[in-house]
């Protein structure tokens, strides 16, 4: 008997992606969205497609994902983002690997990233991978407010098929995402009582740019590689600027 699968997702204003996403999860026995109070048609579209939707205020990514895990009826979980495209081949591989009797409790999926309509091959994307399939009995989220990851108690494997990652809707949307990540990272540092100094304002952003653009070969992605390196370096600056504001009690 094949194990049953719950597909989980956290959502916010994803109306353009919901139908494609749900249809790609035809192999799942249950689909649950934890929605952060979307203001578009995300919830209504999802419900019309048979998705169980629970609305919850957004605290941070780890809490949102951990709450989602508690809603899953099945032990085996797939937890993709709505801007990731699950191909039929990937869906078949997921069902196949969790049906086998082995010691794996989770599986990495490599991602192919797109930005401004172009596949990004460098700047760190060479090694981009995430755990997207796991058994919740042996796995949990690490508690990071942002860039949360799975902590596993067992062996982790790799899937052969990749997932296409379209994180770019518009430039404004991409900047909004980076702003949110910077804010949550600043909150993490604030809780650890870290205080920024000139090193954080000048050296860290510059290091991020040159690490991504030169060391990780971002320049090979041409203008898109430069843009990504630049805005990611600015996001580092903004992280420490927001941390500085928190210590100064400035909104």
Coordinates of C-alpha atoms in Angstrom, one line a residue:
X1 CA 0.0 0.0 0.0
X2 CA 1.5 3.4 -1.1
X3 CA 1.9 6.0 1.7
X4 CA -0.6 8.8 1.6
X5 CA 0.8 12.3 0.9
X6 CA -0.2 15.7 2.2
X7 CA 0.7 18.8 0.1
X8 CA 1.2 21.9 2.2
X9 CA 1.8 25.5 1.2
X10 CA 1.9 29.0 2.8
X11 CA 0.2 31.6 0.7
X12 CA -0.2 35.3 0.3
X13 CA -1.8 36.8 -2.8
X14 CA -1.0 34.0 -5.1
X15 CA -4.1 34.0 -7.3
X16 CA -2.1 33.8 -10.5
X17 CA -0.4 30.5 -9.4
X18 CA -3.1 28.7 -7.5
X19 CA -4.7 26.7 -10.3
X20 CA -1.5 25.5 -11.9
X21 CA -0.1 24.6 -8.5
X22 CA -3.1 22.6 -7.3
X23 CA -3.3 20.8 -10.7
X24 CA 0.3 19.8 -10.4
X25 CA -0.4 18.1 -7.1
X26 CA -2.8 15.5 -8.5
X27 CA -0.7 12.8 -6.8
X28 CA -1.4 14.2 -3.3
X29 CA -4.2 12.8 -1.1
X30 CA -4.7 16.1 0.7
X31 CA -3.8 19.8 0.0
X32 CA -3.7 22.4 2.7
X33 CA -3.0 26.1 2.4
X34 CA -2.0 28.3 5.3
X35 CA -3.0 31.7 4.0
X36 CA -1.6 34.9 5.5
X37 CA -4.9 36.8 4.9
X38 CA -4.6 37.3 1.1
X39 CA -6.5 40.2 -0.3
X40 CA -6.9 38.8 -3.8
X41 CA -8.8 35.7 -5.0
X42 CA -6.2 33.1 -3.7
X43 CA -8.6 31.7 -1.0
X44 CA -11.7 31.5 -3.2
X45 CA -9.8 29.8 -6.1
X46 CA -8.1 27.3 -3.8
X47 CA -11.4 26.4 -2.1
X48 CA -13.1 25.9 -5.5
X49 CA -10.4 23.5 -6.4
X50 CA -10.9 21.4 -3.2
X51 CA -8.0 22.8 -1.1
X52 CA -8.4 23.1 2.6
X53 CA -7.6 26.7 3.5
X54 CA -6.8 27.9 7.0
X55 CA -6.1 31.6 7.4
X56 CA -3.6 32.7 10.0
X57 CA -1.7 35.9 10.7
X58 CA 1.9 35.8 9.5
X59 CA 4.5 35.7 12.4
X60 CA 7.5 34.3 10.6
X61 CA 8.2 31.6 8.1
X62 CA 9.2 28.9 10.6
X63 CA 6.0 29.4 12.7
X64 CA 3.9 29.4 9.6
X65 CA 5.4 26.2 8.2
X66 CA 5.4 24.5 11.6
X67 CA 1.7 25.3 12.0
X68 CA 1.1 23.9 8.6
X69 CA 2.7 20.6 9.6
X70 CA 0.3 20.3 12.5
X71 CA -2.6 20.3 10.0
X72 CA -1.3 17.5 7.9
X73 CA -3.2 14.2 8.3
X74 CA -0.4 12.2 6.7
X75 CA 3.2 11.6 7.7
X76 CA 4.6 12.1 4.3
X77 CA 4.5 15.8 3.3
X78 CA 5.4 17.8 0.2
X79 CA 6.0 21.5 0.9
X80 CA 6.6 23.5 -2.2
X81 CA 6.2 27.2 -2.7
X82 CA 3.6 28.4 -5.2
X83 CA 6.2 30.0 -7.4
X84 CA 7.8 26.5 -7.9
X85 CA 6.6 24.4 -10.8
X86 CA 6.1 20.7 -10.0
X87 CA 6.4 18.8 -13.3
X88 CA 4.6 15.5 -13.9
X89 CA 8.0 13.7 -14.0
X90 CA 8.8 15.2 -10.5
X91 CA 5.4 14.2 -9.2
X92 CA 5.9 10.6 -10.4
X93 CA 9.4 10.5 -8.8
X94 CA 8.0 11.8 -5.5
X95 CA 5.4 9.0 -5.4
X96 CA 8.0 6.4 -6.4
X97 CA 10.7 7.3 -3.8
X98 CA 8.4 7.4 -0.8
X99 CA 6.8 4.1 -1.8
X100 CA 10.1 2.3 -1.6
X101 CA 11.1 0.8 1.7
X102 CA 14.3 2.6 2.6
X103 CA 15.9 4.7 5.4
X104 CA 15.4 8.1 3.8
X105 CA 13.2 10.5 5.9
X106 CA 13.5 13.5 3.5
X107 CA 14.6 14.4 0.0
X108 CA 16.3 17.5 -1.5
X109 CA 15.0 18.9 -4.8
X110 CA 17.4 21.0 -6.9
X111 CA 15.9 24.3 -8.2
X112 CA 16.3 26.0 -11.6
X113 CA 15.8 29.7 -10.9
X114 CA 14.4 32.4 -13.3
X115 CA 14.7 36.1 -13.0
X116 CA 13.4 38.8 -15.5
X117 CA 12.3 36.0 -17.7
X118 CA 15.8 34.4 -17.9
X119 CA 17.3 31.3 -16.3
X120 CA 19.9 32.2 -13.8
X121 CA 22.7 29.7 -13.8
X122 CA 25.3 31.3 -11.6
X123 CA 25.6 33.7 -8.6
X124 CA 24.9 30.8 -6.2
X125 CA 22.1 29.2 -8.1
X126 CA 24.5 26.4 -9.1
X127 CA 23.9 24.7 -5.8
X128 CA 20.4 25.8 -5.0
X129 CA 18.5 23.0 -3.3
X130 CA 15.8 22.6 -0.7
X131 CA 14.1 19.8 1.2
X132 CA 10.6 19.7 -0.2
X133 CA 9.6 16.1 0.6
X134 CA 9.9 14.7 4.1
X135 CA 8.3 12.5 6.7
X136 CA 7.1 14.8 9.5
X137 CA 7.7 12.2 12.2
X138 CA 11.4 12.7 11.7
X139 CA 11.7 16.3 10.6
X140 CA 10.9 19.8 11.9
X141 CA 11.7 23.4 11.0
X142 CA 14.7 25.0 12.7
X143 CA 12.9 28.1 14.0
X144 CA 14.7 30.7 11.9
X145 CA 12.4 33.7 11.2
X146 CA 13.6 33.7 7.6
X147 CA 15.5 31.2 5.4
X148 CA 14.1 28.5 7.6
X149 CA 15.3 25.0 6.9
X150 CA 14.4 21.4 7.8
X151 CA 16.1 19.6 10.7
X152 CA 16.1 15.9 10.1
X153 CA 16.6 12.8 12.2
X154 CA 17.6 10.4 9.5
X155 CA 19.0 10.0 6.0
X156 CA 18.3 12.7 3.4
X157 CA 18.3 11.8 -0.4
X158 CA 18.3 13.7 -3.6
X159 CA 15.6 13.6 -6.3
X160 CA 16.8 13.5 -10.0
X161 CA 14.1 15.8 -11.3
X162 CA 14.4 19.5 -10.7
X163 CA 11.8 22.2 -9.9
X164 CA 11.5 25.4 -11.8
X165 CA 11.5 28.4 -9.5
X166 CA 9.9 31.6 -10.7
X167 CA 10.4 34.0 -7.8
X168 CA 10.0 37.1 -10.0
X169 CA 6.5 38.5 -10.6
X170 CA 7.5 42.1 -10.9
X171 CA 10.5 44.2 -9.8
X172 CA 8.3 45.8 -7.0
X173 CA 7.2 42.3 -5.8
X174 CA 10.8 41.1 -5.7
X175 CA 11.9 44.1 -3.7
X176 CA 9.0 43.6 -1.3
X177 CA 10.2 40.0 -0.7
X178 CA 13.8 41.2 -0.1
X179 CA 12.5 43.8 2.3
X180 CA 10.5 41.2 4.3
X181 CA 13.6 38.9 4.5
X182 CA 15.8 41.8 5.6
X183 CA 13.3 42.8 8.3
X184 CA 13.0 39.3 9.7
X185 CA 16.8 38.8 9.6
X186 CA 17.1 42.1 11.5
X187 CA 14.6 40.9 14.1
X188 CA 16.6 37.7 14.5
X189 CA 19.8 39.7 15.2
X190 CA 18.0 42.0 17.5
X191 CA 16.7 39.1 19.6
X192 CA 20.4 38.0 19.9
X193 CA 21.3 41.6 21.0
X194 CA 23.6 42.0 18.0
X195 CA 24.5 45.6 17.3
X196 CA 25.6 46.9 13.9
X197 CA 28.8 48.8 13.3
X198 CA 30.7 50.3 10.3
X199 CA 31.8 46.8 9.2
X200 CA 28.2 45.7 8.8
X201 CA 27.2 48.9 6.9
X202 CA 30.2 49.0 4.5
X203 CA 32.1 45.7 4.4
X204 CA 29.3 43.2 4.5
X205 CA 27.2 44.6 1.6
X206 CA 30.3 44.9 -0.6
X207 CA 31.4 41.4 0.3
X208 CA 28.0 40.1 -0.7
X209 CA 28.1 41.8 -4.0
X210 CA 31.6 40.6 -5.0
X211 CA 30.9 37.1 -3.5
X212 CA 27.8 36.7 -5.7
X213 CA 29.0 38.6 -8.8
X214 CA 32.6 37.4 -9.0
X215 CA 33.3 34.4 -6.8
X216 CA 30.0 32.7 -7.6
X217 CA 30.3 33.8 -11.3
X218 CA 27.2 36.0 -11.3
X219 CA 28.8 38.0 -14.1
X220 CA 28.2 35.1 -16.5
X221 CA 24.5 35.8 -16.2
X222 CA 25.2 39.2 -17.7
X223 CA 23.0 42.2 -16.8
X224 CA 20.6 40.0 -14.8
X225 CA 23.5 38.7 -12.7
X226 CA 24.7 42.2 -12.0
X227 CA 21.1 43.3 -11.0
X228 CA 20.7 40.4 -8.6
X229 CA 24.1 40.9 -7.0
X230 CA 23.4 44.6 -6.5
X231 CA 20.0 44.3 -5.0
X232 CA 21.0 41.4 -2.8
X233 CA 24.0 43.5 -1.5
X234 CA 21.6 46.4 -0.8
X235 CA 19.3 43.9 1.1
X236 CA 22.3 43.2 3.4
X237 CA 22.8 46.9 4.0
X238 CA 19.1 47.3 4.7
X239 CA 19.2 44.4 7.2
X240 CA 21.7 46.2 9.4
X241 CA 20.0 49.5 8.9
X242 CA 16.8 48.1 10.2
X243 CA 18.7 46.5 13.1
X244 CA 20.2 49.9 13.9
X245 CA 16.7 51.4 13.8
X246 CA 15.4 48.8 16.2
X247 CA 18.1 49.6 18.7
X248 CA 17.3 53.3 18.4
X249 CA 13.5 52.5 18.8
X250 CA 12.8 54.2 15.5
X251 CA 9.8 52.9 13.4

